[in-house]
Coordinates of C-alpha atoms in Angstrom, one line a residue:
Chain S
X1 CA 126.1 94.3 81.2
X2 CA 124.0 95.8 84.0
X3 CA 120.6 96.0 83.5
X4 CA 118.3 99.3 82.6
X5 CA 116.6 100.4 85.4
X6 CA 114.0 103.2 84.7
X7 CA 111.4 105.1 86.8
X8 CA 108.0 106.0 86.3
X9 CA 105.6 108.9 88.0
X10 CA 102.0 109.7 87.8
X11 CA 103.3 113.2 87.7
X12 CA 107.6 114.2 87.6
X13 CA 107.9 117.3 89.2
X14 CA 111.4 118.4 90.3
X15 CA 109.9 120.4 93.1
X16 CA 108.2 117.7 94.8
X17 CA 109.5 115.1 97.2
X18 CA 108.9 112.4 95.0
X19 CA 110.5 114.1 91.9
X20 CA 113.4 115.1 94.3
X21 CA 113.8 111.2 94.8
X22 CA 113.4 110.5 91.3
X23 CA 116.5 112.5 90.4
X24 CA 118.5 110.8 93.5
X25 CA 117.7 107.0 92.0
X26 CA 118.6 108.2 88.7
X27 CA 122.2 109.6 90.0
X28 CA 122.6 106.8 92.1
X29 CA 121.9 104.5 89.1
X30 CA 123.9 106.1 86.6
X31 CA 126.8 106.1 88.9
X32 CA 126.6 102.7 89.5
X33 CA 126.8 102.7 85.2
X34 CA 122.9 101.7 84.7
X35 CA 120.9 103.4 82.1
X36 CA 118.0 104.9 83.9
X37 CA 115.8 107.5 82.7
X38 CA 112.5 108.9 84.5
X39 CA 109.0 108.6 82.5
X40 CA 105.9 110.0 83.7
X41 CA 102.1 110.5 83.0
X42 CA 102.6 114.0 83.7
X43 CA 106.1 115.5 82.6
X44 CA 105.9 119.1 84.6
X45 CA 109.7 119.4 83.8
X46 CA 113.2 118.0 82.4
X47 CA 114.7 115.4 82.8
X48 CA 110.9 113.6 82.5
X49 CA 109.8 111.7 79.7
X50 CA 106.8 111.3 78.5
X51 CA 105.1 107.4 79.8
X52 CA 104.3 106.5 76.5
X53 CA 108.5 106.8 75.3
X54 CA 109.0 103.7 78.0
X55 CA 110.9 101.7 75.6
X56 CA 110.1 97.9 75.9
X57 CA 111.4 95.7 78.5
X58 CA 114.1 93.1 78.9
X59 CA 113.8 90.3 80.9
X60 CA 116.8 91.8 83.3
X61 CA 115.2 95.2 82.8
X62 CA 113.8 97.0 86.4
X63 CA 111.1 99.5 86.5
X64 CA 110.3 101.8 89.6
X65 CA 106.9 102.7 90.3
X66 CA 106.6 105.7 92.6
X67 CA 103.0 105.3 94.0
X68 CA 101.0 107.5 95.9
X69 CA 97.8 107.2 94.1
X70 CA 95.9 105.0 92.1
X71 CA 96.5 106.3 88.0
X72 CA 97.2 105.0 84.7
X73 CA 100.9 104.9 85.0
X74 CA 99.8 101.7 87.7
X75 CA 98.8 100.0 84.0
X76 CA 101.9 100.0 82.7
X77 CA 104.1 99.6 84.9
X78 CA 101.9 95.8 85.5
X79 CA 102.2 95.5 81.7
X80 CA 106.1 95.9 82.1
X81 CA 107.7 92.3 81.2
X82 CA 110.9 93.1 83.1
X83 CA 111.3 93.5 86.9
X84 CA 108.7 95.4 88.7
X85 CA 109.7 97.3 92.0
X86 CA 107.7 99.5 93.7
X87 CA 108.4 102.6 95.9
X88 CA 105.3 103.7 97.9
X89 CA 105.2 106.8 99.5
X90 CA 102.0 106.7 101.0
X91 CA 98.3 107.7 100.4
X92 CA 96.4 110.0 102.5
X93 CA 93.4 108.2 103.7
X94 CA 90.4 109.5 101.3
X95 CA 88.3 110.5 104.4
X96 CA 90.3 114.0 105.0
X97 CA 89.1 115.1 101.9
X98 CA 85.6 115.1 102.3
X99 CA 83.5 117.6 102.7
X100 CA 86.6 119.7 101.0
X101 CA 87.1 117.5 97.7
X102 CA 85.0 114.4 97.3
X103 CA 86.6 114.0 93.8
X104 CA 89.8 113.7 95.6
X105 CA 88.5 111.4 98.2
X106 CA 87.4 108.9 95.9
X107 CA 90.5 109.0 94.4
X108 CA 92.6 107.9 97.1
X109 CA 89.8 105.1 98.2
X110 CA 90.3 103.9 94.6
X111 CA 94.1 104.4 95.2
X112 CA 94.3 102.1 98.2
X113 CA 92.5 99.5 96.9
X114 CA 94.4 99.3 93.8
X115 CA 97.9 99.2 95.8
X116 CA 96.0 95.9 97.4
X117 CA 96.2 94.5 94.2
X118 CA 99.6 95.0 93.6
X119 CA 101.0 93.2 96.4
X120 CA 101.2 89.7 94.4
X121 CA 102.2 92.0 90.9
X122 CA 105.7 93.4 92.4
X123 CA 109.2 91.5 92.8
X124 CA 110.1 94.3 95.2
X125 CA 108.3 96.5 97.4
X126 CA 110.2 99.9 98.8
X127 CA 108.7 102.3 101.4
X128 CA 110.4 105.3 102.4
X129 CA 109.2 104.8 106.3
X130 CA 108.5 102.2 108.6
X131 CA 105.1 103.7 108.6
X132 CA 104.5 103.3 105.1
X133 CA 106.0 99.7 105.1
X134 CA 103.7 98.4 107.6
X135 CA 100.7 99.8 105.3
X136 CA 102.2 97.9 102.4
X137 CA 102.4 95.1 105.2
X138 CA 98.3 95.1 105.8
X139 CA 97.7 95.6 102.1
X140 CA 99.5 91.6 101.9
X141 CA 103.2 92.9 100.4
X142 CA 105.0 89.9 101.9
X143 CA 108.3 91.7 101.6
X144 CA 109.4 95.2 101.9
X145 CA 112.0 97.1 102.3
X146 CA 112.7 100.6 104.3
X147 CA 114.9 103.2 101.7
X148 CA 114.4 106.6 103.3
X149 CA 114.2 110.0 101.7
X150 CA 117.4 111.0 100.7
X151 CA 118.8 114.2 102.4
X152 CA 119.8 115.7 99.3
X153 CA 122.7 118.7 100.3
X154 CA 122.6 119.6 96.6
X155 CA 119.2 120.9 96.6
X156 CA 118.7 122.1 99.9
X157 CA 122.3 124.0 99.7
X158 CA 121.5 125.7 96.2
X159 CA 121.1 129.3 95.4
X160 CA 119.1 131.3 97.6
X161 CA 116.3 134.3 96.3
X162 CA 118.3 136.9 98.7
X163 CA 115.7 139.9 97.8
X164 CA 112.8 137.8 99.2
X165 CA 115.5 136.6 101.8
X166 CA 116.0 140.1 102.7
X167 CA 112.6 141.2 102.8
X168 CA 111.4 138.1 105.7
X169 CA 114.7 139.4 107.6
X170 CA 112.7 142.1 109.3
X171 CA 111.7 142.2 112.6
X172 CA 109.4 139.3 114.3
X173 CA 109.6 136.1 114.7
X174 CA 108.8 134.0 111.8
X175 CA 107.0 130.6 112.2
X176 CA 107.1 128.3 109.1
X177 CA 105.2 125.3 107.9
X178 CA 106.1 124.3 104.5
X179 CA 103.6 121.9 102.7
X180 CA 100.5 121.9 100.0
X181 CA 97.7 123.1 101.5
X182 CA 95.5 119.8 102.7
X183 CA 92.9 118.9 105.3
X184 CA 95.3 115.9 106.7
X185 CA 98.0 118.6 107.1
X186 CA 96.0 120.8 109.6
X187 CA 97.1 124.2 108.5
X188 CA 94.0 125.3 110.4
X189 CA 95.5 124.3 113.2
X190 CA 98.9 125.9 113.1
X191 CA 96.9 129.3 111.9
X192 CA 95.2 129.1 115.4
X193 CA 98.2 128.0 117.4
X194 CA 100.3 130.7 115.8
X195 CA 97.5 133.6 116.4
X196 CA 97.7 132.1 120.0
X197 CA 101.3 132.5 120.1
X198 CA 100.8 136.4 118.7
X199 CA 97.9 137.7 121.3
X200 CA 100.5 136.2 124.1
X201 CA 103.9 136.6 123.1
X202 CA 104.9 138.2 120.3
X203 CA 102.9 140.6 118.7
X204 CA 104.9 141.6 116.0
X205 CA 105.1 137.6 114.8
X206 CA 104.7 136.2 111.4
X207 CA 103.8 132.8 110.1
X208 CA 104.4 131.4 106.4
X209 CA 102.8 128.8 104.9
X210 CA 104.2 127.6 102.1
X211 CA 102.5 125.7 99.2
X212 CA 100.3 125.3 96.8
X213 CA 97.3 125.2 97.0
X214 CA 95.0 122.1 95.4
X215 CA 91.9 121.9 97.5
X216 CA 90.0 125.5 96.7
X217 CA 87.6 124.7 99.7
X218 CA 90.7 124.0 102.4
X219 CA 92.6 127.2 101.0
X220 CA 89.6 129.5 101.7
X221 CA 88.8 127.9 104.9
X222 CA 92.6 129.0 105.7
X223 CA 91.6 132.4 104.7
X224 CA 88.6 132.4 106.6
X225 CA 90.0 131.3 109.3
X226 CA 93.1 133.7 109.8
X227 CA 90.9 136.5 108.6
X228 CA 88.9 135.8 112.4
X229 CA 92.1 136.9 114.1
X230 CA 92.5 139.9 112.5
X231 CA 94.3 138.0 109.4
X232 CA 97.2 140.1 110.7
X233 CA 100.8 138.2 110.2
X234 CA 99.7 135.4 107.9
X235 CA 101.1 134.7 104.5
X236 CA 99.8 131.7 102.6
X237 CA 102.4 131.5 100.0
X238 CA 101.0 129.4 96.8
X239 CA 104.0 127.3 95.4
X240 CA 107.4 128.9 95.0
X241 CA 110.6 128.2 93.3
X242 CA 113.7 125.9 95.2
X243 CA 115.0 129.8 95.7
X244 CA 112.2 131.2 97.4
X245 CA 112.0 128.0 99.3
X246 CA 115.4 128.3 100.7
X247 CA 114.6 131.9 101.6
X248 CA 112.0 130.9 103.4
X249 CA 113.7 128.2 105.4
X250 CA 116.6 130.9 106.7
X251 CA 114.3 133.5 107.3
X252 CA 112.4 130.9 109.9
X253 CA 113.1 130.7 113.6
X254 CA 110.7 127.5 114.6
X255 CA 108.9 125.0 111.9
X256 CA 105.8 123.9 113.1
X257 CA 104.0 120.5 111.9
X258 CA 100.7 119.5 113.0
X259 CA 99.9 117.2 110.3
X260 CA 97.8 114.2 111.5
X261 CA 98.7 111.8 108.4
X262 CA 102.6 112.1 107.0
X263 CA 103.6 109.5 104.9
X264 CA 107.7 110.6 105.7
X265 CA 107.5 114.6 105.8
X266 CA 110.2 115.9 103.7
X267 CA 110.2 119.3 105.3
X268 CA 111.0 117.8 108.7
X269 CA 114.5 116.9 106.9
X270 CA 114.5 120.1 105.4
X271 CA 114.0 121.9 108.9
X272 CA 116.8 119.9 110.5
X273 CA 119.3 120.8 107.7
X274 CA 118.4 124.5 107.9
X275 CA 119.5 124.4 111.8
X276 CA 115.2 125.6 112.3
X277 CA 113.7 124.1 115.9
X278 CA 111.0 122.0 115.3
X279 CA 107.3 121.6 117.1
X280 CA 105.4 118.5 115.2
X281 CA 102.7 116.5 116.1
X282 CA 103.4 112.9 117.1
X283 CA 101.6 111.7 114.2
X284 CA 102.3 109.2 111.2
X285 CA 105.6 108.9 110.0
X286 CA 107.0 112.3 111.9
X287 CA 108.6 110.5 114.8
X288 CA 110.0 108.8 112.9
X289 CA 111.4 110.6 110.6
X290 CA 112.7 113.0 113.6
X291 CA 114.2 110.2 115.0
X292 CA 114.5 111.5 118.7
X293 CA 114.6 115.5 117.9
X294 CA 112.6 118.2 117.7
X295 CA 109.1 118.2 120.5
X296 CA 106.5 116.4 120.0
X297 CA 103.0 116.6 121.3
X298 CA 100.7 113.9 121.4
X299 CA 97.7 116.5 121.2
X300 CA 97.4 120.0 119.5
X301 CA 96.2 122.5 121.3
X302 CA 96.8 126.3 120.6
X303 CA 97.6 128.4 124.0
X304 CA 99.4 125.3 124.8
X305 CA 101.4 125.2 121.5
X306 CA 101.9 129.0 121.7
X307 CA 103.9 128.6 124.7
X308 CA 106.3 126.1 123.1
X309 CA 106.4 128.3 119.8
X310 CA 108.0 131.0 122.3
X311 CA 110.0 128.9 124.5
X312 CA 111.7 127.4 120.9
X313 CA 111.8 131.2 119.0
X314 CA 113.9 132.5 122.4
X315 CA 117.4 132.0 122.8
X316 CA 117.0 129.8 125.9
X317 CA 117.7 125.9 127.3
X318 CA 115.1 124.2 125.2
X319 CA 116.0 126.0 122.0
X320 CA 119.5 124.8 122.6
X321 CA 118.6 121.1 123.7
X322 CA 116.7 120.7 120.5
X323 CA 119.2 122.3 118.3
X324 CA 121.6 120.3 119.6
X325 CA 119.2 116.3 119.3
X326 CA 118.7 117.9 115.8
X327 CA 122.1 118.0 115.1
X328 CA 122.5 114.4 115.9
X329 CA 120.1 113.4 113.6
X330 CA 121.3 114.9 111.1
X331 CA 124.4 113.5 111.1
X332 CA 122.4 109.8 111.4
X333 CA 120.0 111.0 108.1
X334 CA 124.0 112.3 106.2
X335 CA 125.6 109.0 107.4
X336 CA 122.8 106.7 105.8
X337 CA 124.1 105.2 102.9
X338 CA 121.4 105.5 100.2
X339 CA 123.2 104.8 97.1
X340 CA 125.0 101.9 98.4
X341 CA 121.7 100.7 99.7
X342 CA 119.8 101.1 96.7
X343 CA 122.3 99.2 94.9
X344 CA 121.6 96.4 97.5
X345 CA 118.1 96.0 97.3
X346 CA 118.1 95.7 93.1
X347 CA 121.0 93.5 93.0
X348 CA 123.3 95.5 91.2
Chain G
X1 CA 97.5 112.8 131.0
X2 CA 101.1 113.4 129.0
X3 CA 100.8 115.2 126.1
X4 CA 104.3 115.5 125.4
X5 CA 106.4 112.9 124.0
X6 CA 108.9 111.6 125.4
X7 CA 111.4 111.3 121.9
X8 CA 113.9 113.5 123.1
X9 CA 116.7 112.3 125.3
X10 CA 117.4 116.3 125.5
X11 CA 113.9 117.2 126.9
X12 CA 111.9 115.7 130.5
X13 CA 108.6 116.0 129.0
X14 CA 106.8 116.8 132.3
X15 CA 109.0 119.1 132.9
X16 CA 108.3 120.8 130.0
X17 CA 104.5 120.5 130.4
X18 CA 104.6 121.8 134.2
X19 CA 107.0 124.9 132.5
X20 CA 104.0 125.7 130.1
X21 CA 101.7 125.2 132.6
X22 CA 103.4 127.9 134.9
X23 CA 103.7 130.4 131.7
X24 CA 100.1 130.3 131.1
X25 CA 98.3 130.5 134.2
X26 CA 101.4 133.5 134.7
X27 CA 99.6 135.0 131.7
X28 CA 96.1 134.3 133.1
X29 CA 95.4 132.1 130.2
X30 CA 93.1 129.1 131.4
X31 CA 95.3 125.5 131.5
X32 CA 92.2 123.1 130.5
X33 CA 91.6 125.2 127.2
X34 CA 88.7 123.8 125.5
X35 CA 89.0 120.5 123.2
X36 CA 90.5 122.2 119.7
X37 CA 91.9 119.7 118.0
X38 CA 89.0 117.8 116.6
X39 CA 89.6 116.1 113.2
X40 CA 87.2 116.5 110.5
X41 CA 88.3 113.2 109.3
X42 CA 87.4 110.5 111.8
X43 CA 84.9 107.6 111.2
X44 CA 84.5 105.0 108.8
X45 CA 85.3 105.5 105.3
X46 CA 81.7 103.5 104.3
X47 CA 79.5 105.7 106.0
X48 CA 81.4 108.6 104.3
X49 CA 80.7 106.9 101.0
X50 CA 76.9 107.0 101.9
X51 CA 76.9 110.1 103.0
X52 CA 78.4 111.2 99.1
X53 CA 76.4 109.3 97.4
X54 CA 73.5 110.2 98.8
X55 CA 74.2 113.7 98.4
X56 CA 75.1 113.2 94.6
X57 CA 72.1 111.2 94.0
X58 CA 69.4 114.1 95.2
X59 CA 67.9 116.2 93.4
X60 CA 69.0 119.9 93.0
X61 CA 67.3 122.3 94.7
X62 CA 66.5 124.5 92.1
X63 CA 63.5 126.9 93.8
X64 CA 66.6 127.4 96.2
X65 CA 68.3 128.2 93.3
X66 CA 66.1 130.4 91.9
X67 CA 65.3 132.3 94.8
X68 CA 68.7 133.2 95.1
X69 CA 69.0 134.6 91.1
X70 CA 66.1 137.0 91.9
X71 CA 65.2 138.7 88.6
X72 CA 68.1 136.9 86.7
X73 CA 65.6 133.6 87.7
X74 CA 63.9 133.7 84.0
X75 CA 67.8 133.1 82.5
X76 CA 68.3 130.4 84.9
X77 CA 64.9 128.3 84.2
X78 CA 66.1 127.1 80.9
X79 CA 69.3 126.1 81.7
X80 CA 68.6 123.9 85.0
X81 CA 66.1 122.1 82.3
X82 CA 68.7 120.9 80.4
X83 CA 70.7 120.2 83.5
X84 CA 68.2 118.2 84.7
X85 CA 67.9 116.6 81.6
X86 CA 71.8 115.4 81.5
X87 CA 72.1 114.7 85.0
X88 CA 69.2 112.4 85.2
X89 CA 71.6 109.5 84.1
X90 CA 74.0 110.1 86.6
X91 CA 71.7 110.5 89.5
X92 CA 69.8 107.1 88.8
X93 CA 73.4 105.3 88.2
X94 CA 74.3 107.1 92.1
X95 CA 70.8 106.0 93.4
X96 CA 71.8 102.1 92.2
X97 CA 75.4 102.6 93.8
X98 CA 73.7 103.3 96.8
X99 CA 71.4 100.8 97.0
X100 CA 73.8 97.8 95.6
X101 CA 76.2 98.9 98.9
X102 CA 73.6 98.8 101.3
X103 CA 71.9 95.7 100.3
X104 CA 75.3 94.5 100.7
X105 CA 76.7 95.6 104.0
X106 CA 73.0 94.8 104.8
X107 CA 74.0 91.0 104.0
X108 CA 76.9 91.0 105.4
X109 CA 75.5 91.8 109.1
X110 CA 73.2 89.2 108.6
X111 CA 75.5 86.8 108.0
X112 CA 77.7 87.7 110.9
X113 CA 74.7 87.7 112.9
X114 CA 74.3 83.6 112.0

């Protein structure tokens, strides 16, 4: 009889990346004719569970801890008398948070040095990046494994909000960054780049940022801060549904990135399934999660990212290049086999 | 120095700088733009911690506060009074934080001094 293998999340969202991973374990798991249900401290939608319905363990019995901060969920899953296997998909180091949301920045300080703990705690660690494995590497995890985001073509191919889609169809470019809205993700400075872009190339321009927005203090520095250019062009979205998401992604011509701390960057996955050139920062995880596409720079500044912006929103030689090393690694992100290697790293 | 990564087997990175290069000083645009891309985040994450707890152990600055209520000031004077009162807990607890980690990292040097 296989064994259960269950998940559990601070917080199960199925519009976040680590809620979309969450439902790909569980179809992967079920397929291979495991029970597996996903628990969380925070059930934000179905299928979650609440934690507290985590039915006791047997001895052959797995349990998944998605971690990216420190929580109570951490406390269970330790009290768990099955196996314990962890996925971590990385913390953002406390110190972009403060001065924005020192609440926040204590959190992930107390965070990492609670996933130094765990190290000794887990029979298996996962990381979805080489990046985040070599964190779980100096935090003393003697053992880890590499299982990337799945590419799921379910939700990324799913139905489409066509009366926003037709509304962003009008004319201008549009630039897209698609994230919450965070001090480690630099929206600042893809506001400035793209109002760099607009006063030299393309007046009629738009840029959308898409996400929600946690940290009060960042969002209205955003505001502030595209307000100085005239505010002219700039939409900062909140959250929106899978729909509006996937309106957003056709409507976009380049998807910019200048995040300084990415754990894996699911959006960079996203960008390379909706055919979108991308500009990124050669920071974190991103290159490698690009893989040899896209451009990256090593150092972000605006008039000189303005020019790329335009070289990659005209039909010209670099848009084609880069459409064309994104295509590749595409196929290499479709080809991975993530079930099968799943499977492998449980032993089932 | 290169600021373009060379990831790309598609793209010759200085190629592609001298081509942006070229576009801006076409467009009268200065090349050596002016450092932007300045992190609020660097340094080291114990100073930061200070630098909180310091500011979480002082004391409000309620004349600054009052100034700034104008006539509603007389509402105000009551309720930072109570504040006062259930904060003073906190602030002496933040005040001990501070100290215990500075004695501490204090020790520390001193012992990687020997």
């Amino acid at each position: 009889m296989n064994p259960r293998v269950h998940q559990l999340l601070t917080v199960f969202d199925e519009g976040d990346a680590q809620g979309v991973m969450a439902l790909r374990i569980r179809r992967a798991l079920q397929a291979a004719g495991c029970e597996s249900e996903i628990f969380a401290g925070q059930v934000r939608s179905a299928p979650g569970n609440e934690a507290a319905a985590l039915p006791p363990a047997g001895p052959k019995d797995v349990l998944i801890l998605h971690y990216s901060i420190g929580s109570p969920a951490t406390r269970i899953f330790l009290g768990w008398g099955g196996r314990r296997v962890l996925v971590y998909h990385n913390i953002t180091p406390g110190r972009f948070f403060r001065g924005y949301d020192d609440l926040a920045m204590l959190e992930c300080f107390r965070g990492r040095r609670e996933l130094g703990r765990l190290g000794s705690e887990v029979d298996l660690a996962l990381a979805v990046s080489e990046f985040n494995a070599a964190e779980l590497g100096e935090r003393g995890f003697a053992q880890v494994g590499i299982l990337p985001f799945p590419l799921d073509e379910e939700i990324l191919g799913g139905e489409v909000d066509l009366r926003l889609a037709g509304r962003l169809a009008g004319k201008g470019t549009r630039i897209l960054f698609v994230g919450r809205l965070a001090p480690n993700k630099r929206q600042d400075l893809v506001i400035r780049s793209f109002q760099a872009y607009r006063d030299l190339f393309a007046p009629e321009a738009h840029l959308d940022l898409v996400g929600a927005a946690p940290i009060p203090a960042y969002a209205a520095e955003l505001r502030r801060t595209a307000a100085g250019g005239g505010g002219r062009g700039i939409t900062l979205t909140g959250q929106v549904s899978w729909p509006a998401l996937r309106a957003y992604y056709r409507a976009a011509n380049v998807f910019v990135c200048l995040s300084e701390h990415e754990g894996f960057c699911v959006p960079l996955i996203e960008s390379l399934r909706g055919g979108i050139p991308i500009l990124a920062r050669a920071a974190g995880a991103i290159p490698e999660t690009l893989g040899g596409a896209g451009v990256l720079v090593e150092q972000a500044e605006p008039r000189k990212l303005a020019v790329l912006l335009n070289l990659l929103a005209e039909p010209g030689e670099l848009r084609r290049r880069v459409l064309a090393a994104q295509d590749r690694r595409l196929a290499e992100l479709r080809a991975y086999p993530f079930d099968r290697r799943l499977r492998e790293f449980l032993n089932l | 120095m290169s600021w373009i990564r060379a990831n790309n087997p598609e793209i010759d990175p200085a190629q592609l700088e001298a081509e942006v290069e070229k576009l801006l000083a076409e467009r009268r645009v200065p090349a050596a733009a002016p450092a932007s891309d300045v992190t609020p985040a660097d340094g080291d994450e114990l100073e930061h911690l200070y630098e909180l707890l310091d500011h979480y152990a002082e004391a409000l600055d309620e004349g600054a506060l009052l100034a700034r209520a104008g006539r509603g000031a007389f509402l105000l004077r009551p309720l930072l009074k109570i504040f006062r009162r259930l904060s003073r807990d906190q602030r002496i607890f933040n005040f001990l934080v501070l100290e215990v980690l500075r004695e501490q990292r204090s020790r520390l040097s001193r012992r990687d001094e020997r």
